[in-house]
Short mmCIF file of C-alpha atoms in Angstrom, two decimals:
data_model
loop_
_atom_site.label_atom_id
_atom_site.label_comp_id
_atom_site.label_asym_id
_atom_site.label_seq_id
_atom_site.Cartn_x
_atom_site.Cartn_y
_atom_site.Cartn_z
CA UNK A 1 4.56 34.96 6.12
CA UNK A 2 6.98 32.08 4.75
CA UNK A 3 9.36 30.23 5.84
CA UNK A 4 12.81 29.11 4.20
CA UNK A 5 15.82 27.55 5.40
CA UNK A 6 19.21 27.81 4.23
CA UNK A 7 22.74 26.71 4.98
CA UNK A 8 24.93 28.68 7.11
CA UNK A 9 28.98 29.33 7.22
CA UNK A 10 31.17 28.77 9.98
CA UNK A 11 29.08 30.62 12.91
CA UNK A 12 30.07 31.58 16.16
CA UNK A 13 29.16 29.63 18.75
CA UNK A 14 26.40 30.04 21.28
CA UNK A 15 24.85 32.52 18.81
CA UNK A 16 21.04 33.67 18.19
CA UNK A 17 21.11 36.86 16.16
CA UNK A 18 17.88 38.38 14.69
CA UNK A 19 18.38 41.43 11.69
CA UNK A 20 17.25 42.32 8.41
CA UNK A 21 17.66 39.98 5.86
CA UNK A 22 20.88 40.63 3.65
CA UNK A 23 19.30 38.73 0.06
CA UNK A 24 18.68 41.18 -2.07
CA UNK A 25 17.13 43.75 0.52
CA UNK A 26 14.23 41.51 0.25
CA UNK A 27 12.84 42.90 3.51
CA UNK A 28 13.04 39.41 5.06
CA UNK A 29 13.85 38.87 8.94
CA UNK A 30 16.95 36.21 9.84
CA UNK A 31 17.73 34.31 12.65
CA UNK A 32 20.89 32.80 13.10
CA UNK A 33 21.68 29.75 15.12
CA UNK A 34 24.04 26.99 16.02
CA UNK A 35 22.41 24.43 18.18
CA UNK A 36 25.44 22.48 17.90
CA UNK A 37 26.80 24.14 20.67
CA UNK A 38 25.62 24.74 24.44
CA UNK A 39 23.68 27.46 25.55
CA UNK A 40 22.52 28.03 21.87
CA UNK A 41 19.17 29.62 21.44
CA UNK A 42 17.26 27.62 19.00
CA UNK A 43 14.21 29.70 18.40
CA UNK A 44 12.73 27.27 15.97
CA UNK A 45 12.44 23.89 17.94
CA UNK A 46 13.49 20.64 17.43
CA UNK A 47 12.21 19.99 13.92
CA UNK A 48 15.48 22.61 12.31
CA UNK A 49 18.67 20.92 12.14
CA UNK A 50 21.97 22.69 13.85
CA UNK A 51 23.68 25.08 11.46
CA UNK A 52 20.62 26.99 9.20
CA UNK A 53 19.48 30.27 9.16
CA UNK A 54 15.45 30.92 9.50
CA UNK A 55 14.61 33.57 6.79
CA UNK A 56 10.72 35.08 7.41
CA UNK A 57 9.59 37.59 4.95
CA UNK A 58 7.51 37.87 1.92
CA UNK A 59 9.82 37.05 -0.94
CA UNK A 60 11.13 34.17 1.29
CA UNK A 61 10.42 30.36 -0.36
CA UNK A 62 8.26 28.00 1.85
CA UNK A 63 10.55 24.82 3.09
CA UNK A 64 9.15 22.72 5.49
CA UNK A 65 9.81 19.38 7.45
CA UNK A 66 7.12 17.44 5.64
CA UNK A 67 5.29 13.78 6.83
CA UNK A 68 7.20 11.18 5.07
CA UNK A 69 4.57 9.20 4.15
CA UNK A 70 1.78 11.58 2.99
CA UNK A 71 -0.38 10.42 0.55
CA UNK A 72 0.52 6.55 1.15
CA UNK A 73 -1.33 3.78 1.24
CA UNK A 74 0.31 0.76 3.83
CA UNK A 75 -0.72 -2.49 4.90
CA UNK A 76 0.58 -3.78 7.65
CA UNK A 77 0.55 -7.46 8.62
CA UNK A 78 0.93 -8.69 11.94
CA UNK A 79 -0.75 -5.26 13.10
CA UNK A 80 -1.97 -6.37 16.45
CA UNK A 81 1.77 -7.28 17.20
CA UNK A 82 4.82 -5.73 18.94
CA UNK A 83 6.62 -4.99 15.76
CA UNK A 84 3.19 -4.05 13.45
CA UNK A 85 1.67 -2.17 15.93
CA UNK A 86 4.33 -0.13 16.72
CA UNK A 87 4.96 0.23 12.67
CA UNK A 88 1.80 0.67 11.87
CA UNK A 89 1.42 4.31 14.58
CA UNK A 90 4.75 5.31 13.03
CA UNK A 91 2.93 5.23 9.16
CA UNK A 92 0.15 6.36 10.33
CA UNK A 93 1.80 9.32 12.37
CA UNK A 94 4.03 9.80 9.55
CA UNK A 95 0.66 10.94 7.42
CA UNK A 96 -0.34 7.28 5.65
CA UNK A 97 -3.47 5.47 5.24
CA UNK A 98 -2.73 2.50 7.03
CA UNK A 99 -4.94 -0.50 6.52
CA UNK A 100 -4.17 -3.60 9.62
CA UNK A 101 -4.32 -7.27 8.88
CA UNK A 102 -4.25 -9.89 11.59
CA UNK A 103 -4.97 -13.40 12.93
CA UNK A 104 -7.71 -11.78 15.60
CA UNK A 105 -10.05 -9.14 14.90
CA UNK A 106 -10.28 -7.97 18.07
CA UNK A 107 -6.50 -6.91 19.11
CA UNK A 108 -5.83 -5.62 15.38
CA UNK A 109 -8.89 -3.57 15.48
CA UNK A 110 -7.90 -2.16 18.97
CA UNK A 111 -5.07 -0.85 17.46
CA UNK A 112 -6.20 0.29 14.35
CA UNK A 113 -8.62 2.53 16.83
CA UNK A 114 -5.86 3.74 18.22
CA UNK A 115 -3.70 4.98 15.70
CA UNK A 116 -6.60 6.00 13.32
CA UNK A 117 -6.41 3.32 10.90
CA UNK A 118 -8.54 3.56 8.22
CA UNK A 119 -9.40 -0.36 8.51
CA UNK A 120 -8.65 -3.27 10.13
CA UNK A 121 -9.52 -7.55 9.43
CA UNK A 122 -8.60 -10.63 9.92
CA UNK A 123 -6.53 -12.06 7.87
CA UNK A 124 -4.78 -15.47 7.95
CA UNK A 125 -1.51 -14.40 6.45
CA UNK A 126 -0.94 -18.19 5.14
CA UNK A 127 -4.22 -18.37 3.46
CA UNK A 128 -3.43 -16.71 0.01
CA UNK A 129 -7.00 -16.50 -1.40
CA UNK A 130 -7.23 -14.80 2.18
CA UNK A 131 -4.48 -12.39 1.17
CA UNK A 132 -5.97 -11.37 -2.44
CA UNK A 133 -9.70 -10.81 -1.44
CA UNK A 134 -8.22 -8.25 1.38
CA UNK A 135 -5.77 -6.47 -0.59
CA UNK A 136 -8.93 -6.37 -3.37
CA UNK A 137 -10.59 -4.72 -0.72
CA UNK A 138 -7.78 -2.15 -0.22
CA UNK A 139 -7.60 -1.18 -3.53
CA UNK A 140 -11.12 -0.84 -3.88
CA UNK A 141 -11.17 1.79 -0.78
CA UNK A 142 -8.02 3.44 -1.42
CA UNK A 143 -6.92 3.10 -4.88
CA UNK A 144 -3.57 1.58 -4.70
CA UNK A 145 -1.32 -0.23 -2.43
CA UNK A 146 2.05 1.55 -1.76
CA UNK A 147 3.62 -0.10 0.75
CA UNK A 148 3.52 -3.86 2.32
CA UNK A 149 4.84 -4.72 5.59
CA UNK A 150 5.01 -8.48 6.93
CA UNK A 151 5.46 -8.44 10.67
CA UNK A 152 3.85 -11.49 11.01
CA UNK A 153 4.70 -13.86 14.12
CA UNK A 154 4.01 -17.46 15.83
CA UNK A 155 4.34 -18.51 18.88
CA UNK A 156 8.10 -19.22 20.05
CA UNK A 157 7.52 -20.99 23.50
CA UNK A 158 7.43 -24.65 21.35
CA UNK A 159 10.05 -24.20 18.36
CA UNK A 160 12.79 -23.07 20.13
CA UNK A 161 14.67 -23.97 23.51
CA UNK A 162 15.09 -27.38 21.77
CA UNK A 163 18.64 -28.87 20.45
CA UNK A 164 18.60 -29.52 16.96
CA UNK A 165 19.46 -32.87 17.59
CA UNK A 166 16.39 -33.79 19.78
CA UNK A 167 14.23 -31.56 17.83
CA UNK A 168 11.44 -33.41 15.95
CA UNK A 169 10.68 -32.38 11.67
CA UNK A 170 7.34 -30.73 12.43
CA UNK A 171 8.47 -28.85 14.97
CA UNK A 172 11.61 -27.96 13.19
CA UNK A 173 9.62 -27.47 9.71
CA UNK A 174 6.83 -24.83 11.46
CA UNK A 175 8.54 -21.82 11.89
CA UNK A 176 10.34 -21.68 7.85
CA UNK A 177 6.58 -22.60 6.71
CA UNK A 178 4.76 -20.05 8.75
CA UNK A 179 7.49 -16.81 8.31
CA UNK A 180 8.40 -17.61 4.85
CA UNK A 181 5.47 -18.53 3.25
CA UNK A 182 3.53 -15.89 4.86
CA UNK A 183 6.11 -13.45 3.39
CA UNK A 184 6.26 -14.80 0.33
CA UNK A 185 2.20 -14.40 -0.46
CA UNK A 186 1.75 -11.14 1.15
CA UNK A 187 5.06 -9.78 -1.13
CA UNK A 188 3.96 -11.52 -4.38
CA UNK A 189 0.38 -10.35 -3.77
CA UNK A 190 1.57 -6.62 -3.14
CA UNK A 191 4.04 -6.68 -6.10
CA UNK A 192 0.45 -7.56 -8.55
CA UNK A 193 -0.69 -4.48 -8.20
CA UNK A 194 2.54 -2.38 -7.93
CA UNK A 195 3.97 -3.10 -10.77
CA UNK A 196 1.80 -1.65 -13.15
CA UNK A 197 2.21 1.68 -11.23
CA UNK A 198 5.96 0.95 -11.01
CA UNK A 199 5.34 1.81 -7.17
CA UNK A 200 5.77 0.11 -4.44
CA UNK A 201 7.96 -0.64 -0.89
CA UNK A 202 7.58 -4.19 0.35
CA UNK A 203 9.15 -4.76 3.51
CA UNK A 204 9.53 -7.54 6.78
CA UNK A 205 11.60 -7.78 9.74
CA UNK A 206 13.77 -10.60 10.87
CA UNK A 207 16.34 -11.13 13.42
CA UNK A 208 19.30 -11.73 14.64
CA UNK A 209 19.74 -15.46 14.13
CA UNK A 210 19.41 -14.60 10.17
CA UNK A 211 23.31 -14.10 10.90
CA UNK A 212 24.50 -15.82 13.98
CA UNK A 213 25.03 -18.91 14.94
CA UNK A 214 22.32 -19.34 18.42
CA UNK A 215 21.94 -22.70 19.98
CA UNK A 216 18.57 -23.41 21.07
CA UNK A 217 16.95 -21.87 17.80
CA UNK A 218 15.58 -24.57 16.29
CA UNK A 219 13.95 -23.79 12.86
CA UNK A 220 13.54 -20.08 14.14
CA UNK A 221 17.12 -18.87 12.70
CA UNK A 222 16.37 -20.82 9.48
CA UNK A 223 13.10 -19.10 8.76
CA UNK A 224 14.68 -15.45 9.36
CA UNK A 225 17.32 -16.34 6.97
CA UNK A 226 14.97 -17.56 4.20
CA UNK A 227 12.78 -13.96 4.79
CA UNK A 228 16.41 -12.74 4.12
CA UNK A 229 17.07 -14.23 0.81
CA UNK A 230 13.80 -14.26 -0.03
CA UNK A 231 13.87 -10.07 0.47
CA UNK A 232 17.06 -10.09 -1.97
CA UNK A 233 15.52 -12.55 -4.81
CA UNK A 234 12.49 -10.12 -4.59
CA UNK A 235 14.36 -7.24 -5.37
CA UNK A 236 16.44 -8.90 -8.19
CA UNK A 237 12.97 -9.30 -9.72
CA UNK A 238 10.95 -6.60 -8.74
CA UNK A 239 13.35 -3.62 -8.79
CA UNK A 240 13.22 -3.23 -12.40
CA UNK A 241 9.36 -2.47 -12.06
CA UNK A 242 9.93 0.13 -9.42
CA UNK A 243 8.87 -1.64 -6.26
CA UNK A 244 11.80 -1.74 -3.58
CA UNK A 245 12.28 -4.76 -1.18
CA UNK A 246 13.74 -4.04 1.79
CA UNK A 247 14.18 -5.63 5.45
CA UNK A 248 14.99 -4.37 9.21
CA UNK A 249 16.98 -6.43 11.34
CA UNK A 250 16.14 -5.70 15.14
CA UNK A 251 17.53 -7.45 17.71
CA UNK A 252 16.23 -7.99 21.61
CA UNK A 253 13.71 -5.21 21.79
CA UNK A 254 12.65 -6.04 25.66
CA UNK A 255 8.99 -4.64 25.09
CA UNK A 256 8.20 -7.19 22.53
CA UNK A 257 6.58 -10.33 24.27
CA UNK A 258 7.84 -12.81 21.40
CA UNK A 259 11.72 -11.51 22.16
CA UNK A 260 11.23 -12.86 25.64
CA UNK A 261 9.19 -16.25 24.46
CA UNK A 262 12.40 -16.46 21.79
CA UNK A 263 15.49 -15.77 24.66
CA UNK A 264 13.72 -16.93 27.65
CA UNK A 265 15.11 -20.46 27.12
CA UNK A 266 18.61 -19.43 26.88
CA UNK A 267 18.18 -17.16 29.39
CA UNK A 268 17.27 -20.33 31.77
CA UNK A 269 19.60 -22.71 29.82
CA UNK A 270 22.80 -20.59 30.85
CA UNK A 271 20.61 -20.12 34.73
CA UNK A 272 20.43 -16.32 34.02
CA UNK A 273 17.02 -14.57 34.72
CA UNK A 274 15.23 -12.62 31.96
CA UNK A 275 16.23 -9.20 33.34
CA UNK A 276 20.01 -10.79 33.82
CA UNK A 277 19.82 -11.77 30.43
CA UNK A 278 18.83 -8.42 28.57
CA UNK A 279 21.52 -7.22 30.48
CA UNK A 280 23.81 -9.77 28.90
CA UNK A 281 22.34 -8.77 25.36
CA UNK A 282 22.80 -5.28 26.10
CA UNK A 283 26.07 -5.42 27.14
CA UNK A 284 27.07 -6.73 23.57
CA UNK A 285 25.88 -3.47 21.54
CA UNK A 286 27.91 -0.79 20.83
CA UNK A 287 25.77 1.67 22.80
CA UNK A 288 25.63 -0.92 25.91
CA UNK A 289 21.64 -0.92 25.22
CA UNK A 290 18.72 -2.59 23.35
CA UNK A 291 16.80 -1.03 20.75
CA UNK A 292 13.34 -0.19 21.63
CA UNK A 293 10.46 -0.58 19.04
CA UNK A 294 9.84 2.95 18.77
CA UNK A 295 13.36 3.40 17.20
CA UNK A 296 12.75 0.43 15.02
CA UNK A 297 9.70 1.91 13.57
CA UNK A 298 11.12 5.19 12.98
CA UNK A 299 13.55 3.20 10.36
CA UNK A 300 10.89 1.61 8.82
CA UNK A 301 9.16 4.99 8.27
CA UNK A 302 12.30 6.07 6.53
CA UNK A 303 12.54 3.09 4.25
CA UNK A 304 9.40 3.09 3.32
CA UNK A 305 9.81 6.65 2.24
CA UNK A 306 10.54 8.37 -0.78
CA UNK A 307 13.94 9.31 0.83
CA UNK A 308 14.74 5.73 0.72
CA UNK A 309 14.90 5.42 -2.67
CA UNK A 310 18.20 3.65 -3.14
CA UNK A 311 17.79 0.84 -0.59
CA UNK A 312 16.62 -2.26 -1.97
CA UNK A 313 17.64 -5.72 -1.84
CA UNK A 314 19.07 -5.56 1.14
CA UNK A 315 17.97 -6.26 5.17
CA UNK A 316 19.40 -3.05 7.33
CA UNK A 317 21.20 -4.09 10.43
CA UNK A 318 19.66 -2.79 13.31
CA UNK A 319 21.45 -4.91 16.15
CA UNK A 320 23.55 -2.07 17.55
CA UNK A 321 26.67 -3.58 16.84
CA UNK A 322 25.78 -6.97 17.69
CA UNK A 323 26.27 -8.38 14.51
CA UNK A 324 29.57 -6.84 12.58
CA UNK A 325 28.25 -6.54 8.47
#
């Protein structure tokens, strides 16, 4: 038996009504339903939006909820991280072959385990030749690379927390080196062997000092603004082959160890405690709450989905209503 859905009128509310179905004396069975409105029976779960009619029956066409990214192949840098890992199970749940690339082999391949990966290495992110011979390697197994996510990270505990005026070159200098650069070979790598397949999503996520001014920062905010530009100059260039560039811009996700290393400082520099401080952070969004990583990955699924096909060029601002676009 198949399954179609189909837009309703104005409904009743708090209505679940099962008859014949009135197309065409198909013999098809409908259930109407509003779950818009308490006390509504949804029959068919969670996955049917508020407002269609379930039509079961023979002559009835098949319309599903489908996994976004069936059929793709990502690569996910930075797996073994906060951000990647939590990325990388939304692909993967979300039907792709997800390949894992990190600085250890243990913790990526721990999580690669976990989500069902279909491999995991180490990969210095920083080392292009490093870069090519893995993505070779994905090719080789899979066939193509569809999408490319950069979540790489460094430790924060020594470039930030510092003034800018005290803060030494190298120290200042690390962080644009290590985030840039690391974006910038994994993207241009990626973008080889889209284009002739006029495929592709490339993506990375930044943060919140992109776009704010944040004492304390150091070269941090400068590096997540170059991974900014560097996302639109991409696109500019790329888009015309087919490959999208996009960014997510997540801000203060409390399960994330490198958000703490990053606002721990400033936590103690204004003589607030972490936990006071998230609450501080929190109390800036719009909803009164941080984003967790789970709802950041869920918008990276979407981007990196068909459905996503006219965002490019641009960094989505996922700070709640932190930052005012």
């Amino acid at each position: 038996m198949q399954l179609a859905a189909v837009r309703l009128g104005q409904l009743p509310e708090r209505v679940a009504v099962a008859g014949p179905c009135p197309l065409d004396q198909l013999g098809c069975h409908v259930t109407l339903f509003r779950g818009s409105h308490p006390g509504t029976d949804t029959a068919l779960g969670p996955n049917w939006a508020p407002g269609f009619a379930a039509l079961r029956g023979p002559h009835c066409q098949r319309k599903e909820p489908g996994m976004m990214l069936k059929d793709k192949v990502a690569v996910v840098y930075g797996g073994a991280g906060a951000i990647g890992g939590a990325v990388a199970r939304a692909f993967a749940r979300e039907g792709a072959t997800v390949f894992l690339a990190g600085r250890l082999r243990a913790p990526v391949e721990a999580v690669a385990e976990d989500i069902g990966a279909a491999g995991a290495a180490e990969v210095d992110a920083l080392d292009e030749r490093a870069v090519d011979q893995y993505l070779r390697s994905v090719v080789d197994r899979a066939g193509r690379v569809d999408i490319s996510f950069d979540a790489i990270g460094i430790p924060d505990a020594d470039i930030v927390g510092v003034p800018l005026v005290d803060l030494d070159a190298a120290r200042f200098a690390r962080p644009i080196t290590a985030y840039a650069t690391s974006y910038f070979l994994t993207a241009r790598l990626a973008a080889r062997r889209m284009i002739p397949n006029r495929s592709g999503v490339i993506m990375t996520a930044t943060a919140l000092p992109a776009r704010a001014g944040i004492p304390l920062m150091g070269g941090y905010a400068p590096a997540q603004a170059a991974k900014e530009a560097l996302t639109r100059g991409l696109s500019a260039e790329l888009a015309p082959h087919g490959v999208r560039v996009v960014g997510l811009r997540p801000q203060a996700m409390p399960e994330s160890p490198t958000i703490r290393e990053a606002f721990e400082p400033r936590a103690a520099a204004t003589g607030l405690s972490w936990e006071q401080f998230q609450e501080f952070l929190a109390s800036r969004t719009h909803p009164r709450r941080l984003m967790t990583l789970a709802e950041m990955a869920e918008v990276a699924t979407f981007l990196a989905s068909d459905r996503a096909t006219a965002l490019t060029g641009t960094t989505v601002n996922l700070t709640m209503g932190s930052l005012d676009d």
